mmCIF file of C-alpha atoms and ligand atoms in Angstrom:
data_model
loop_
_atom_site.group_PDB
_atom_site.id
_atom_site.type_symbol
_atom_site.label_atom_id
_atom_site.label_comp_id
_atom_site.label_asym_id
_atom_site.label_seq_id
_atom_site.Cartn_x
_atom_site.Cartn_y
_atom_site.Cartn_z
ATOM 1 C CA GLY A 1 28.746 -25.250 7.760
ATOM 2 C CA LEU A 2 28.904 -21.564 8.560
ATOM 3 C CA ARG A 3 32.111 -19.734 9.239
ATOM 4 C CA ILE A 4 32.619 -16.637 11.316
ATOM 5 C CA MET A 5 35.217 -13.946 11.320
ATOM 6 C CA ILE A 6 35.439 -11.546 14.189
ATOM 7 C CA ASN A 7 36.158 -7.893 13.515
ATOM 8 C CA LYS A 8 35.945 -7.492 17.236
ATOM 9 C CA ASP A 9 35.873 -3.716 17.271
ATOM 10 C CA GLU A 10 32.612 -3.318 15.371
ATOM 11 C CA SER A 11 31.048 -6.472 14.055
ATOM 12 C CA VAL A 12 31.033 -10.212 13.574
ATOM 13 C CA GLU A 13 31.297 -11.365 9.977
ATOM 14 C CA ILE A 14 29.392 -14.524 9.180
ATOM 15 C CA THR A 15 30.049 -16.518 6.009
ATOM 16 C CA TRP A 16 27.090 -18.539 4.714
ATOM 17 C CA LYS A 17 27.314 -21.948 3.058
ATOM 18 C CA ASN A 18 27.248 -20.422 -0.430
ATOM 19 C CA GLY A 19 30.149 -18.097 0.389
ATOM 20 C CA GLU A 20 28.070 -14.936 0.840
ATOM 21 C CA THR A 21 28.897 -12.911 3.910
ATOM 22 C CA THR A 22 26.910 -10.728 6.295
ATOM 23 C CA LEU A 23 28.311 -8.241 8.789
ATOM 24 C CA LEU A 24 26.541 -8.318 12.150
ATOM 25 C CA PRO A 25 27.276 -5.089 14.057
ATOM 26 C CA ASN A 26 27.986 -5.614 17.753
ATOM 27 C CA LEU A 27 25.116 -3.354 18.793
ATOM 28 C CA TRP A 28 22.753 -5.226 16.436
ATOM 29 C CA LEU A 29 23.797 -8.495 18.070
ATOM 30 C CA ARG A 30 23.308 -7.175 21.598
ATOM 31 C CA ASP A 31 19.989 -5.520 20.670
ATOM 32 C CA ASN A 32 18.613 -8.769 19.230
ATOM 33 C CA CYS A 33 19.508 -11.110 22.063
ATOM 34 C CA ALA A 34 16.543 -13.484 22.377
ATOM 35 C CA CYS A 35 17.156 -14.685 25.934
ATOM 36 C CA ASP A 36 14.490 -14.662 28.631
ATOM 37 C CA VAL A 37 16.063 -11.631 30.298
ATOM 38 C CA CYS A 38 16.175 -9.543 27.126
ATOM 39 C CA ARG A 39 12.688 -10.584 25.946
ATOM 40 C CA ASN A 40 9.377 -10.791 27.745
ATOM 41 C CA THR A 41 8.658 -14.532 27.721
ATOM 42 C CA GLN A 42 4.895 -13.985 27.666
ATOM 43 C CA THR A 43 4.721 -11.556 24.744
ATOM 44 C CA THR A 44 8.193 -11.978 23.116
ATOM 45 C CA GLU A 45 8.475 -8.185 23.184
ATOM 46 C CA LYS A 46 11.934 -6.744 23.709
ATOM 47 C CA LEU A 47 12.817 -5.636 27.235
ATOM 48 C CA PHE A 48 16.498 -4.872 26.638
ATOM 49 C CA GLN A 49 17.135 -1.205 25.919
ATOM 50 C CA LEU A 50 20.095 -0.285 23.779
ATOM 51 C CA ALA A 51 21.028 2.738 25.872
ATOM 52 C CA GLN A 52 21.852 0.329 28.741
ATOM 53 C CA VAL A 53 25.137 -0.633 27.041
ATOM 54 C CA ASP A 54 28.146 1.327 25.868
ATOM 55 C CA VAL A 55 28.060 2.431 22.237
ATOM 56 C CA ASN A 56 31.477 0.803 21.707
ATOM 57 C CA LEU A 57 30.349 -2.528 23.170
ATOM 58 C CA MET A 58 32.424 -5.522 22.026
ATOM 59 C CA PRO A 59 31.835 -9.225 22.748
ATOM 60 C CA GLU A 60 34.430 -10.980 24.954
ATOM 61 C CA THR A 61 34.124 -14.220 22.990
ATOM 62 C CA VAL A 62 32.333 -15.369 19.841
ATOM 63 C CA ASP A 63 31.861 -19.079 19.132
ATOM 64 C CA LEU A 64 30.090 -21.005 16.418
ATOM 65 C CA ILE A 65 28.517 -24.203 17.760
ATOM 66 C CA GLU A 66 26.454 -26.244 15.267
ATOM 67 C CA ASP A 67 25.329 -23.207 13.242
ATOM 68 C CA GLU A 68 24.522 -21.294 16.417
ATOM 69 C CA LEU A 69 26.372 -18.138 17.291
ATOM 70 C CA HIS A 70 27.318 -17.922 20.998
ATOM 71 C CA LEU A 71 28.469 -14.582 22.382
ATOM 72 C CA LEU A 72 29.751 -13.646 25.809
ATOM 73 C CA TRP A 73 29.494 -9.955 26.674
ATOM 74 C CA PRO A 74 31.826 -8.071 29.084
ATOM 75 C CA ASP A 75 29.129 -7.958 31.809
ATOM 76 C CA GLY A 76 28.794 -11.760 31.698
ATOM 77 C CA HIS A 77 25.552 -11.748 29.670
ATOM 78 C CA ARG A 78 25.348 -14.593 27.135
ATOM 79 C CA SER A 79 23.513 -14.460 23.803
ATOM 80 C CA VAL A 80 22.735 -17.297 21.407
ATOM 81 C CA TYR A 81 21.589 -16.768 17.807
ATOM 82 C CA ASP A 82 20.251 -19.306 15.335
ATOM 83 C CA GLY A 83 22.242 -18.976 12.099
ATOM 84 C CA SER A 84 19.321 -19.854 9.843
ATOM 85 C CA ALA A 85 17.109 -17.247 11.542
ATOM 86 C CA ILE A 86 19.740 -14.571 10.872
ATOM 87 C CA ARG A 87 20.056 -15.812 7.277
ATOM 88 C CA ALA A 88 16.287 -15.511 6.807
ATOM 89 C CA LEU A 89 16.482 -11.842 7.827
ATOM 90 C CA THR A 90 18.916 -11.133 4.977
ATOM 91 C CA ILE A 91 16.371 -12.247 2.355
ATOM 92 C CA PRO A 92 13.876 -9.425 1.675
ATOM 93 C CA GLN A 93 10.182 -10.350 1.920
ATOM 94 C CA THR A 94 8.470 -8.361 -0.802
ATOM 95 C CA THR A 95 5.235 -8.849 -2.710
ATOM 96 C CA HIS A 96 5.838 -9.201 -6.432
ATOM 97 C CA LEU A 97 3.873 -6.407 -8.103
ATOM 98 C CA ARG A 98 2.259 -7.222 -11.443
ATOM 99 C CA LEU A 99 1.990 -3.969 -13.371
ATOM 100 C CA TRP A 100 -0.670 -3.640 -16.070
ATOM 101 C CA SER A 101 -2.221 -1.398 -18.711
ATOM 102 C CA SER A 102 -5.357 -1.135 -20.880
ATOM 103 C CA GLU A 103 -5.772 -4.806 -21.850
ATOM 104 C CA PHE A 104 -5.831 -5.897 -18.199
ATOM 105 C CA ARG A 105 -9.033 -7.008 -16.455
ATOM 106 C CA PRO A 106 -9.251 -7.586 -12.698
ATOM 107 C CA GLN A 107 -9.288 -11.244 -11.690
ATOM 108 C CA GLN A 108 -12.844 -12.252 -10.750
ATOM 109 C CA PHE A 109 -13.744 -14.041 -7.527
ATOM 110 C CA ASP A 110 -17.178 -15.189 -6.431
ATOM 111 C CA TYR A 111 -18.400 -13.024 -3.534
ATOM 112 C CA GLY A 112 -19.823 -15.966 -1.560
ATOM 113 C CA LYS A 113 -16.651 -18.007 -1.953
ATOM 114 C CA PHE A 114 -14.464 -15.026 -1.072
ATOM 115 C CA THR A 115 -16.363 -14.447 2.162
ATOM 116 C CA HIS A 116 -16.732 -18.127 3.172
ATOM 117 C CA ASN A 117 -13.842 -20.094 1.675
ATOM 118 C CA ASP A 118 -10.411 -19.392 3.185
ATOM 119 C CA SER A 119 -8.344 -20.688 0.275
ATOM 120 C CA ILE A 120 -10.334 -18.587 -2.231
ATOM 121 C CA ALA A 121 -9.841 -15.595 0.072
ATOM 122 C CA VAL A 122 -6.072 -16.218 0.128
ATOM 123 C CA ASP A 123 -5.979 -16.373 -3.693
ATOM 124 C CA ALA A 124 -8.051 -13.218 -3.967
ATOM 125 C CA ILE A 125 -6.054 -11.190 -1.439
ATOM 126 C CA GLU A 126 -2.714 -12.283 -2.913
ATOM 127 C CA ASN A 127 -3.989 -11.297 -6.348
ATOM 128 C CA PHE A 128 -5.163 -7.958 -4.947
ATOM 129 C CA LEU A 129 -1.794 -7.250 -3.315
ATOM 130 C CA SER A 130 -0.006 -8.065 -6.580
ATOM 131 C CA THR A 131 -2.217 -6.321 -9.165
ATOM 132 C CA GLY A 132 -3.880 -3.735 -6.917
ATOM 133 C CA THR A 133 -7.405 -4.757 -7.875
ATOM 134 C CA ILE A 134 -9.876 -7.656 -7.950
ATOM 135 C CA LEU A 135 -13.541 -7.984 -8.904
ATOM 136 C CA LEU A 136 -16.046 -9.787 -6.680
ATOM 137 C CA THR A 137 -19.000 -11.170 -8.653
ATOM 138 C CA ASN A 138 -22.413 -12.513 -7.593
ATOM 139 C CA ALA A 139 -22.484 -10.049 -4.702
ATOM 140 C CA PRO A 140 -25.792 -8.868 -3.223
ATOM 141 C CA THR A 141 -27.587 -5.953 -4.865
ATOM 142 C CA THR A 142 -28.370 -4.441 -1.468
ATOM 143 C CA GLU A 143 -26.058 -2.730 1.033
ATOM 144 C CA SER A 144 -23.365 -5.301 1.886
ATOM 145 C CA LEU A 145 -19.933 -3.722 2.244
ATOM 146 C CA GLU A 146 -20.035 -4.262 6.021
ATOM 147 C CA TYR A 147 -19.991 -8.015 5.310
ATOM 148 C CA LEU A 148 -16.492 -7.695 3.846
ATOM 149 C CA THR A 149 -14.981 -6.620 7.171
ATOM 150 C CA PRO A 150 -13.959 -10.172 8.267
ATOM 151 C CA ARG A 151 -11.769 -10.328 5.130
ATOM 152 C CA LEU A 152 -10.720 -6.700 4.689
ATOM 153 C CA GLY A 153 -11.793 -4.755 7.732
ATOM 154 C CA PRO A 154 -12.364 -2.876 9.813
ATOM 155 C CA LEU A 155 -13.807 -0.201 7.565
ATOM 156 C CA ARG A 156 -11.745 2.972 7.387
ATOM 157 C CA GLU A 157 -14.123 5.787 8.184
ATOM 158 C CA THR A 158 -13.570 9.410 7.287
ATOM 159 C CA VAL A 159 -15.489 12.531 8.226
ATOM 160 C CA PHE A 160 -17.451 12.020 5.011
ATOM 161 C CA GLY A 161 -18.999 8.840 6.359
ATOM 162 C CA ARG A 162 -18.718 5.088 6.526
ATOM 163 C CA ILE A 163 -20.545 3.765 3.475
ATOM 164 C CA HIS A 164 -20.984 6.298 0.706
ATOM 165 C CA ASN A 165 -23.857 6.342 -1.745
ATOM 166 C CA VAL A 166 -22.948 7.428 -5.244
ATOM 167 C CA VAL A 167 -26.169 8.347 -6.996
ATOM 168 C CA VAL A 168 -27.123 11.361 -9.066
ATOM 169 C CA ASP A 169 -27.787 14.004 -6.424
ATOM 170 C CA SER A 170 -27.942 17.719 -7.185
ATOM 171 C CA THR A 171 -26.899 18.509 -3.587
ATOM 172 C CA GLY A 172 -23.847 16.196 -3.581
ATOM 173 C CA TYR A 173 -20.504 17.639 -2.523
ATOM 174 C CA ASN A 174 -18.464 16.218 -5.401
ATOM 175 C CA VAL A 175 -18.592 15.411 -9.088
ATOM 176 C CA ALA A 176 -19.253 11.722 -8.337
ATOM 177 C CA SER A 177 -22.864 12.620 -7.574
ATOM 178 C CA THR A 178 -23.470 13.913 -11.098
ATOM 179 C CA ASN A 179 -23.853 11.892 -14.294
ATOM 180 C CA LEU A 180 -20.708 13.509 -15.688
ATOM 181 C CA GLU A 181 -17.514 11.782 -16.650
ATOM 182 C CA LEU A 182 -15.225 11.262 -13.676
ATOM 183 C CA PRO A 183 -11.540 11.396 -14.667
ATOM 184 C CA PRO A 184 -8.988 8.978 -13.146
ATOM 185 C CA HIS A 185 -8.264 9.846 -9.528
ATOM 186 C CA THR A 186 -7.378 8.436 -6.147
ATOM 187 C CA ASP A 187 -9.788 9.131 -3.293
ATOM 188 C CA LEU A 188 -9.356 11.265 -0.179
ATOM 189 C CA SER A 189 -6.280 13.069 -1.509
ATOM 190 C CA SER A 190 -6.932 15.609 1.250
ATOM 191 C CA TYR A 191 -5.867 13.128 3.938
ATOM 192 C CA SER A 192 -2.190 12.723 4.888
ATOM 193 C CA TRP A 193 -2.863 8.966 4.739
ATOM 194 C CA PRO A 194 -5.659 8.379 2.237
ATOM 195 C CA PRO A 195 -7.478 5.051 2.569
ATOM 196 C CA SER A 196 -5.198 2.410 1.059
ATOM 197 C CA ALA A 197 -8.044 0.228 -0.216
ATOM 198 C CA GLN A 198 -11.479 1.021 -1.591
ATOM 199 C CA ALA A 199 -14.437 -1.202 -2.389
ATOM 200 C CA LEU A 200 -16.816 0.066 -5.091
ATOM 201 C CA HIS A 201 -20.060 -1.884 -4.935
ATOM 202 C CA MET A 202 -22.479 -1.526 -7.837
ATOM 203 C CA LEU A 203 -25.962 -2.257 -6.547
ATOM 204 C CA VAL A 204 -27.909 -1.321 -9.654
ATOM 205 C CA ASN A 205 -26.670 -0.253 -13.066
ATOM 206 C CA GLU A 206 -29.402 0.253 -15.646
ATOM 207 C CA THR A 207 -27.692 3.141 -17.409
ATOM 208 C CA GLU A 208 -26.250 3.319 -20.851
ATOM 209 C CA HIS A 209 -22.513 4.014 -20.833
ATOM 210 C CA GLY A 210 -20.968 4.958 -17.481
ATOM 211 C CA GLU A 211 -18.312 2.270 -17.914
ATOM 212 C CA SER A 212 -15.788 1.941 -15.113
ATOM 213 C CA ILE A 213 -12.161 2.787 -15.777
ATOM 214 C CA ILE A 214 -9.115 1.841 -13.738
ATOM 215 C CA VAL A 215 -5.491 2.891 -14.209
ATOM 216 C CA ASP A 216 -2.423 1.269 -12.647
ATOM 217 C CA GLY A 217 -0.722 4.301 -11.121
ATOM 218 C CA PHE A 218 2.407 2.269 -10.324
ATOM 219 C CA ALA A 219 2.725 1.135 -13.960
ATOM 220 C CA VAL A 220 2.291 4.682 -15.267
ATOM 221 C CA ALA A 221 4.701 6.081 -12.672
ATOM 222 C CA THR A 222 7.297 3.410 -13.521
ATOM 223 C CA GLN A 223 7.151 4.219 -17.250
ATOM 224 C CA PHE A 224 7.239 7.929 -16.429
ATOM 225 C CA ARG A 225 10.293 7.381 -14.219
ATOM 226 C CA ASN A 226 12.128 5.537 -17.010
ATOM 227 C CA ALA A 227 11.280 8.152 -19.637
ATOM 228 C CA HIS A 228 11.747 11.313 -17.544
ATOM 229 C CA PRO A 229 13.757 10.645 -14.369
ATOM 230 C CA ASN A 230 14.139 14.333 -13.515
ATOM 231 C CA TRP A 231 10.433 15.037 -13.899
ATOM 232 C CA PHE A 232 9.676 11.933 -11.875
ATOM 233 C CA ASP A 233 11.825 13.318 -9.041
ATOM 234 C CA ARG A 234 9.966 16.610 -9.335
ATOM 235 C CA LEU A 235 6.660 14.850 -8.606
ATOM 236 C CA CYS A 236 8.236 12.970 -5.688
ATOM 237 C CA TYR A 237 9.616 16.045 -3.949
ATOM 238 C CA THR A 238 7.089 18.800 -4.676
ATOM 239 C CA PRO A 239 4.305 19.127 -2.085
ATOM 240 C CA VAL A 240 0.867 19.680 -3.623
ATOM 241 C CA PRO A 241 -2.197 20.936 -1.730
ATOM 242 C CA PHE A 242 -5.478 18.991 -1.864
ATOM 243 C CA ARG A 243 -8.809 19.949 -0.319
ATOM 244 C CA ILE A 244 -12.085 18.076 0.112
ATOM 245 C CA PHE A 245 -14.934 19.740 1.955
ATOM 246 C CA ASP A 246 -18.666 19.902 2.353
ATOM 247 C CA ASP A 247 -21.010 22.032 4.452
ATOM 248 C CA ASN A 248 -19.833 20.396 7.675
ATOM 249 C CA ASN A 249 -16.287 19.292 6.931
ATOM 250 C CA GLU A 250 -12.995 20.695 5.741
ATOM 251 C CA THR A 251 -10.031 18.396 5.010
ATOM 252 C CA PHE A 252 -6.690 19.499 3.620
ATOM 253 C CA ALA A 253 -3.316 17.863 3.005
ATOM 254 C CA THR A 254 -0.130 18.915 1.270
ATOM 255 C CA GLN A 255 1.663 15.894 -0.167
ATOM 256 C CA PRO A 256 3.611 14.895 -3.299
ATOM 257 C CA ILE A 257 1.921 13.253 -6.304
ATOM 258 C CA ILE A 258 4.308 10.280 -6.114
ATOM 259 C CA GLN A 259 5.514 8.826 -2.829
ATOM 260 C CA LEU A 260 8.683 6.730 -2.561
ATOM 261 C CA ASP A 261 9.562 4.247 0.134
ATOM 262 C CA THR A 262 12.927 4.402 1.895
ATOM 263 C CA GLY A 263 14.381 2.092 -0.787
ATOM 264 C CA GLY A 264 13.379 4.504 -3.554
ATOM 265 C CA GLN A 265 10.561 2.265 -4.807
ATOM 266 C CA ILE A 266 7.196 3.766 -5.766
ATOM 267 C CA ALA A 267 4.993 3.438 -2.688
ATOM 268 C CA GLY A 268 2.031 5.642 -3.518
ATOM 269 C CA VAL A 269 0.357 7.759 -6.162
ATOM 270 C CA ARG A 270 -1.904 10.628 -5.130
ATOM 271 C CA TYR A 271 -3.712 12.000 -8.144
ATOM 272 C CA SER A 272 -6.914 13.999 -8.007
ATOM 273 C CA ASN A 273 -7.357 16.751 -10.556
ATOM 274 C CA GLN A 274 -10.726 17.739 -9.112
ATOM 275 C CA THR A 275 -9.479 18.326 -5.552
ATOM 276 C CA MET A 276 -5.980 19.722 -6.231
ATOM 277 C CA GLN A 277 -5.628 23.312 -5.006
ATOM 278 C CA PRO A 278 -3.591 26.206 -6.441
ATOM 279 C CA MET A 279 0.072 25.895 -5.514
ATOM 280 C CA ASN A 280 2.086 28.818 -4.215
ATOM 281 C CA PRO A 281 3.121 30.542 -7.483
ATOM 282 C CA ALA A 282 6.263 31.917 -5.819
ATOM 283 C CA ARG A 283 7.505 28.398 -5.238
ATOM 284 C CA THR A 284 10.899 27.691 -6.834
ATOM 285 C CA GLY A 285 10.693 25.226 -9.691
ATOM 286 C CA LEU A 286 6.957 25.559 -10.247
ATOM 287 C CA THR A 287 7.382 25.810 -14.030
ATOM 288 C CA GLU A 288 9.338 22.550 -14.093
ATOM 289 C CA PHE A 289 6.803 20.946 -11.748
ATOM 290 C CA TYR A 290 4.027 21.850 -14.166
ATOM 291 C CA ARG A 291 5.921 20.402 -17.143
ATOM 292 C CA ALA A 292 6.388 17.192 -15.190
ATOM 293 C CA TYR A 293 2.769 17.150 -14.014
ATOM 294 C CA HIS A 294 1.555 17.773 -17.573
ATOM 295 C CA GLU A 295 3.482 14.751 -18.840
ATOM 296 C CA PHE A 296 2.322 12.552 -15.950
ATOM 297 C CA SER A 297 -1.303 13.658 -16.476
ATOM 298 C CA THR A 298 -1.031 12.891 -20.194
ATOM 299 C CA ARG A 299 0.100 9.371 -19.350
ATOM 300 C CA ILE A 300 -2.495 8.834 -16.585
ATOM 301 C CA THR A 301 -5.363 9.830 -18.888
ATOM 302 C CA SER A 302 -4.069 8.072 -22.020
ATOM 303 C CA ASP A 303 -6.137 5.260 -23.584
ATOM 304 C CA GLN A 304 -3.104 3.008 -23.231
ATOM 305 C CA ALA A 305 -3.321 3.261 -19.427
ATOM 306 C CA LYS A 306 -7.093 2.784 -19.035
ATOM 307 C CA ALA A 307 -8.639 -0.618 -18.444
ATOM 308 C CA ILE A 308 -12.330 -0.088 -19.279
ATOM 309 C CA PHE A 309 -15.170 -2.430 -18.378
ATOM 310 C CA ARG A 310 -18.751 -2.216 -17.245
ATOM 311 C CA LEU A 311 -19.420 -2.709 -13.543
ATOM 312 C CA GLU A 312 -22.747 -4.546 -13.274
ATOM 313 C CA GLY A 313 -25.199 -4.667 -10.386
ATOM 314 C CA GLY A 314 -23.955 -7.230 -7.856
ATOM 315 C CA GLN A 315 -20.264 -6.621 -8.534
ATOM 316 C CA ILE A 316 -17.699 -5.163 -6.150
ATOM 317 C CA LEU A 317 -14.491 -3.677 -7.503
ATOM 318 C CA LEU A 318 -11.696 -3.566 -4.942
ATOM 319 C CA VAL A 319 -8.840 -1.167 -5.689
ATOM 320 C CA ALA A 320 -5.601 -0.319 -3.885
ATOM 321 C CA GLY A 321 -6.166 3.299 -2.925
ATOM 322 C CA HIS A 322 -2.521 4.383 -3.116
ATOM 323 C CA ARG A 323 -1.964 2.692 -6.472
ATOM 324 C CA VAL A 324 -5.001 2.184 -8.698
ATOM 325 C CA LEU A 325 -6.878 5.228 -9.972
ATOM 326 C CA HIS A 326 -10.559 4.864 -10.768
ATOM 327 C CA ALA A 327 -12.790 6.749 -13.159
ATOM 328 C CA ARG A 328 -16.068 6.404 -14.991
ATOM 329 C CA LYS A 329 -17.527 7.574 -18.254
ATOM 330 C CA ALA A 330 -20.546 9.867 -18.351
ATOM 331 C CA PHE A 331 -23.901 8.079 -18.265
ATOM 332 C CA SER A 332 -27.526 8.809 -19.080
ATOM 333 C CA ALA A 333 -29.028 10.791 -16.222
ATOM 334 C CA ASN A 334 -32.528 9.349 -16.306
ATOM 335 C CA ALA A 335 -31.687 5.676 -15.681
ATOM 336 C CA ASN A 336 -31.122 3.998 -12.341
ATOM 337 C CA ARG A 337 -27.508 3.718 -11.165
ATOM 338 C CA HIS A 338 -26.571 3.149 -7.543
ATOM 339 C CA LEU A 339 -23.014 2.599 -6.353
ATOM 340 C CA GLN A 340 -21.833 2.347 -2.764
ATOM 341 C CA ASP A 341 -18.255 2.583 -1.676
ATOM 342 C CA ALA A 342 -16.293 2.119 1.515
ATOM 343 C CA TYR A 343 -12.647 2.206 2.483
ATOM 344 C CA PHE A 344 -10.277 -0.292 4.031
ATOM 345 C CA GLU A 345 -6.568 -0.436 4.873
ATOM 346 C CA HIS A 346 -3.843 -2.600 3.330
ATOM 347 C CA ASP A 347 -2.297 -3.324 6.735
ATOM 348 C CA ASN A 348 -5.553 -4.899 7.919
ATOM 349 C CA ILE A 349 -6.011 -6.837 4.667
ATOM 350 C CA ARG A 350 -2.483 -8.259 4.959
ATOM 351 C CA ASN A 351 -3.277 -9.131 8.572
ATOM 352 C CA HIS A 352 -6.256 -11.239 7.490
ATOM 353 C CA LEU A 353 -4.145 -12.947 4.823
ATOM 354 C CA THR A 354 -1.447 -13.875 7.355
ATOM 355 C CA VAL A 355 -3.962 -15.093 9.921
ATOM 356 C CA ILE A 356 -5.790 -17.277 7.364
ATOM 357 C CA GLN A 357 -2.493 -18.729 6.127
ATOM 358 C CA ARG A 358 -1.519 -19.628 9.702
ATOM 359 C CA ARG A 359 -4.663 -21.744 10.238
HETATM 360 ZN ZN1 LIG B 401 19.931 -11.502 26.607
#
């Protein structure tokens, strides 16, 4: 069974069956009381507010009854905690990320099965969350990205539209609407929160060349971190300006190239050579930033990092917008090539995964 030790001034120490221990601060215990007074019974939302109790709050008594923790507080309030529920909180729930390089190809899933078969959708979304990309095959060759919203949606709109057509267009606002090579980049770098998922739907591809290229930004950033930790830090802590605009719109954000989460893990890569703006030259450390950025750019654009394949008509490439960079080779201008893309958000995709798994 469990054992408890009371450091009554600050916390209750609980010893698990395998001998590991966890300190439960008194305020944590009071804050997480699950009783019907402290929680709304209809919604399970917390009603108790921490500021209602003294910061030096201590329990009067602490008892362990059949792996349940029973506390009596000075005001007479009683709290009961399930030991196994507390134990579950101590085990981090993280998605295992599978990093990859040039030899990788996205796992393929049939479009019809992905949209209609829940267990295929679960496989596909789990694969997407782990590798940052999947390929849907046998998709329509007409506008269809709206049909993905039950699995991925809602669509994330920006001022530049909802579903974007990428065709050769001499009036287009970015290099995508030419037949030129498009170097590896993440989209909407000029937003503080760029779309975290992007679907690239090839409707027609009758061109020569124009192969699609994807790069695992997390894999490159991890190798970069191991090889050059100081330069890696430089890219995490130096804000970089990005701008995307057209005749009617003007978007601008200043953010680092590499974003860390609060645990120091790589959480996002923002890389867009074509939309990066001049940095303040008076900024301290700019020379070192540029050395770091040069090395990172060399790695991002290296053959070793690029997975290259041809995206055919009726295929949809889904990429994690904060992780996987996309690119394409130049193609012949006179042949028919029509790509549509739309954006989604990871939070919504994970929501659909959880809801399907609950069924
Ligand atoms: Zn309570």
